[in-house]
């Protein structure tokens, strides 16, 4: 299991690591909503000039499915943690843009998920599958801005990053 490997790595890490106290407030007063894609790990942060302690990063599959939980996290970043700006950062070549709902449902059934559970579920919507990475960023920006829990004075920008060359394109600049 990976667990053993992780614990071993942690043992080595702790030996080398210089303990350090840090504030839980995002130093750049920034909240980022992005995808859980593995290729963004350790890549998005330097590409945005963000270091440990700088920003709240909220991740989910496809940075889509802006549900109560995403709004809750963005709201917490704003009201409890002092975030003053929000950036939705999508990326090209997103796995959630190529989800086949039928295959996904079949895979779930094959792993023992009850037919009854899946019966009335729009699986594409439920899993947060997207049709276009750019369009998704625009939708998510709109959803966050449109939420009654998010104040009007917090800019919500929409960006998209290229995983190959690291270039970020601005899709929505919220002034
Ligand atoms: Zn993705």
GROMACS .gro file of C-alpha atoms and ligand atoms in nm:
model
  176
    1UNK     CA    1   0.000   0.000   0.000
    2UNK     CA    2   0.101   0.358  -0.064
    3UNK     CA    3   0.039   0.428   0.304
    4UNK     CA    4   0.364   0.259   0.404
    5UNK     CA    5   0.556   0.457   0.145
    6UNK     CA    6   0.403   0.783   0.262
    7UNK     CA    7   0.481   0.713   0.627
    8UNK     CA    8   0.839   0.629   0.539
    9UNK     CA    9   0.872   0.948   0.337
   10UNK     CA   10   0.726   1.144   0.626
   11UNK     CA   11   0.980   0.999   0.867
   12UNK     CA   12   1.260   1.123   0.644
   13UNK     CA   13   1.087   1.456   0.590
   14UNK     CA   14   1.049   1.527   0.960
   15UNK     CA   15   1.416   1.445   1.020
   16UNK     CA   16   1.523   1.710   0.769
   17UNK     CA   17   1.251   1.967   0.822
   18UNK     CA   18   1.304   2.279   1.027
   19UNK     CA   19   0.977   2.330   1.222
   20UNK     CA   20   0.819   2.666   1.152
   21UNK     CA   21   0.513   2.851   1.281
   22UNK     CA   22   0.298   3.015   1.016
   23UNK     CA   23  -0.026   3.212   1.010
   24UNK     CA   24  -0.334   3.039   0.873
   25UNK     CA   25  -0.438   3.365   0.705
   26UNK     CA   26  -0.356   3.373   0.333
   27UNK     CA   27  -0.071   3.623   0.307
   28UNK     CA   28  -0.172   3.731  -0.043
   29UNK     CA   29  -0.540   3.752   0.061
   30UNK     CA   30  -0.623   3.521  -0.225
   31UNK     CA   31  -0.857   3.223  -0.268
   32UNK     CA   32  -0.811   2.993  -0.568
   33UNK     CA   33  -1.066   2.746  -0.700
   34UNK     CA   34  -0.900   2.489  -0.920
   35UNK     CA   35  -0.893   2.129  -1.038
   36UNK     CA   36  -0.757   1.827  -0.853
   37UNK     CA   37  -0.547   1.731  -1.158
   38UNK     CA   38  -0.220   1.571  -1.043
   39UNK     CA   39  -0.023   1.777  -1.292
   40UNK     CA   40  -0.119   2.099  -1.115
   41UNK     CA   41   0.048   1.988  -0.792
   42UNK     CA   42   0.370   2.180  -0.742
   43UNK     CA   43   0.311   2.346  -1.080
   44UNK     CA   44   0.021   2.587  -1.044
   45UNK     CA   45   0.168   2.755  -0.737
   46UNK     CA   46   0.504   2.854  -0.890
   47UNK     CA   47   0.325   2.939  -1.216
   48UNK     CA   48   0.121   3.193  -1.015
   49UNK     CA   49   0.405   3.310  -0.792
   50UNK     CA   50   0.238   3.160  -0.487
   51UNK     CA   51   0.425   3.014  -0.196
   52UNK     CA   52   0.330   2.820   0.112
   53UNK     CA   53   0.099   3.033   0.327
   54UNK     CA   54   0.001   3.272   0.047
   55UNK     CA   55  -0.340   3.149  -0.071
   56UNK     CA   56  -0.635   2.926   0.009
   57UNK     CA   57  -0.657   2.664  -0.265
   58UNK     CA   58  -0.992   2.488  -0.307
   59UNK     CA   59  -0.976   2.187  -0.536
   60UNK     CA   60  -1.223   1.946  -0.683
   61UNK     CA   61  -1.260   1.735  -0.996
   62UNK     CA   62  -1.264   1.972  -1.293
   63UNK     CA   63  -1.301   2.282  -1.067
   64UNK     CA   64  -1.664   2.230  -1.164
   65UNK     CA   65  -1.970   2.130  -0.963
   66UNK     CA   66  -1.981   2.453  -0.766
   67UNK     CA   67  -2.194   2.324  -0.487
   68UNK     CA   68  -2.254   2.426  -0.130
   69UNK     CA   69  -1.911   2.300  -0.035
   70UNK     CA   70  -1.716   2.516  -0.281
   71UNK     CA   71  -1.919   2.824  -0.188
   72UNK     CA   72  -1.873   2.742   0.180
   73UNK     CA   73  -1.496   2.723   0.134
   74UNK     CA   74  -1.478   3.047  -0.066
   75UNK     CA   75  -1.701   3.218   0.192
   76UNK     CA   76  -1.483   3.092   0.477
   77UNK     CA   77  -1.174   3.220   0.295
   78UNK     CA   78  -1.336   3.563   0.265
   79UNK     CA   79  -1.514   3.609   0.598
   80UNK     CA   80  -1.297   3.410   0.835
   81UNK     CA   81  -0.957   3.425   0.669
   82UNK     CA   82  -0.941   3.763   0.502
   83UNK     CA   83  -0.931   3.667   0.134
   84UNK     CA   84  -1.005   3.974  -0.078
   85UNK     CA   85  -0.981   3.826  -0.427
   86UNK     CA   86  -1.091   3.497  -0.584
   87UNK     CA   87  -0.940   3.328  -0.888
   88UNK     CA   88  -1.101   3.036  -1.065
   89UNK     CA   89  -0.820   2.856  -1.247
   90UNK     CA   90  -0.908   2.594  -1.503
   91UNK     CA   91  -0.664   2.404  -1.721
   92UNK     CA   92  -0.663   2.260  -2.069
   93UNK     CA   93  -0.663   1.882  -2.119
   94UNK     CA   94  -0.886   1.835  -1.814
   95UNK     CA   95  -0.992   1.479  -1.738
   96UNK     CA   96  -1.341   1.600  -1.654
   97UNK     CA   97  -1.390   1.723  -2.010
   98UNK     CA   98  -1.376   1.368  -2.138
   99UNK     CA   99  -1.602   1.184  -1.899
  100UNK     CA  100  -1.829   0.928  -2.057
  101UNK     CA  101  -2.134   0.919  -1.827
  102UNK     CA  102  -2.236   0.572  -1.940
  103UNK     CA  103  -1.893   0.425  -1.875
  104UNK     CA  104  -1.880   0.594  -1.538
  105UNK     CA  105  -2.219   0.453  -1.438
  106UNK     CA  106  -2.112   0.107  -1.555
  107UNK     CA  107  -1.789   0.131  -1.355
  108UNK     CA  108  -1.984   0.228  -1.044
  109UNK     CA  109  -2.226  -0.059  -1.088
  110UNK     CA  110  -1.939  -0.301  -1.147
  111UNK     CA  111  -1.792  -0.193  -0.812
  112UNK     CA  112  -2.113  -0.272  -0.631
  113UNK     CA  113  -2.293   0.063  -0.624
  114UNK     CA  114  -2.665   0.007  -0.593
  115UNK     CA  115  -2.884   0.057  -0.903
  116UNK     CA  116  -3.128   0.233  -0.671
  117UNK     CA  117  -2.860   0.486  -0.574
  118UNK     CA  118  -2.791   0.570  -0.937
  119UNK     CA  119  -3.151   0.563  -1.056
  120UNK     CA  120  -3.247   0.930  -1.047
  121UNK     CA  121  -2.899   1.076  -1.066
  122UNK     CA  122  -2.781   1.279  -1.364
  123UNK     CA  123  -2.436   1.126  -1.344
  124UNK     CA  124  -2.277   1.384  -1.572
  125UNK     CA  125  -2.393   1.666  -1.353
  126UNK     CA  126  -2.330   1.477  -1.030
  127UNK     CA  127  -1.967   1.407  -1.110
  128UNK     CA  128  -1.915   1.757  -1.250
  129UNK     CA  129  -1.826   1.657  -1.604
  130UNK     CA  130  -1.763   1.955  -1.828
  131UNK     CA  131  -1.796   2.016  -2.200
  132UNK     CA  132  -1.530   2.281  -2.241
  133UNK     CA  133  -1.255   2.387  -2.004
  134UNK     CA  134  -1.285   2.756  -2.091
  135UNK     CA  135  -1.662   2.758  -2.071
  136UNK     CA  136  -1.646   2.583  -1.737
  137UNK     CA  137  -1.426   2.859  -1.593
  138UNK     CA  138  -1.682   3.119  -1.707
  139UNK     CA  139  -1.967   2.918  -1.552
  140UNK     CA  140  -1.787   2.877  -1.221
  141UNK     CA  141  -1.704   3.248  -1.205
  142UNK     CA  142  -2.071   3.326  -1.266
  143UNK     CA  143  -2.187   3.078  -1.004
  144UNK     CA  144  -1.954   3.213  -0.737
  145UNK     CA  145  -2.039   3.574  -0.819
  146UNK     CA  146  -2.407   3.488  -0.828
  147UNK     CA  147  -2.410   3.324  -0.488
  148UNK     CA  148  -2.600   3.526  -0.228
  149UNK     CA  149  -2.326   3.436   0.022
  150UNK     CA  150  -2.046   3.607  -0.171
  151UNK     CA  151  -2.010   3.986  -0.131
  152UNK     CA  152  -2.011   4.206  -0.443
  153UNK     CA  153  -1.685   4.381  -0.355
  154UNK     CA  154  -1.474   4.065  -0.394
  155UNK     CA  155  -1.344   4.032  -0.750
  156UNK     CA  156  -1.379   3.683  -0.897
  157UNK     CA  157  -1.144   3.633  -1.193
  158UNK     CA  158  -1.141   3.346  -1.440
  159UNK     CA  159  -0.810   3.205  -1.561
  160UNK     CA  160  -0.692   2.900  -1.749
  161UNK     CA  161  -0.346   2.744  -1.748
  162UNK     CA  162  -0.170   2.540  -2.011
  163UNK     CA  163  -0.018   2.234  -1.844
  164UNK     CA  164   0.249   2.205  -2.111
  165UNK     CA  165   0.410   2.550  -2.112
  166UNK     CA  166   0.262   2.689  -1.790
  167UNK     CA  167   0.113   2.993  -1.958
  168UNK     CA  168  -0.193   3.147  -1.793
  169UNK     CA  169  -0.465   3.313  -1.997
  170UNK     CA  170  -0.717   3.553  -1.845
  171UNK     CA  171  -1.075   3.468  -1.942
  172UNK     CA  172  -1.250   3.703  -1.701
  173UNK     CA  173  -1.094   4.003  -1.536
  174UNK     CA  174  -1.330   4.120  -1.267
  175UNK     CA  175  -1.268   4.483  -1.186
  176LIG    ZN1  176  -0.884   1.905  -1.449
   0.00000   0.00000   0.00000
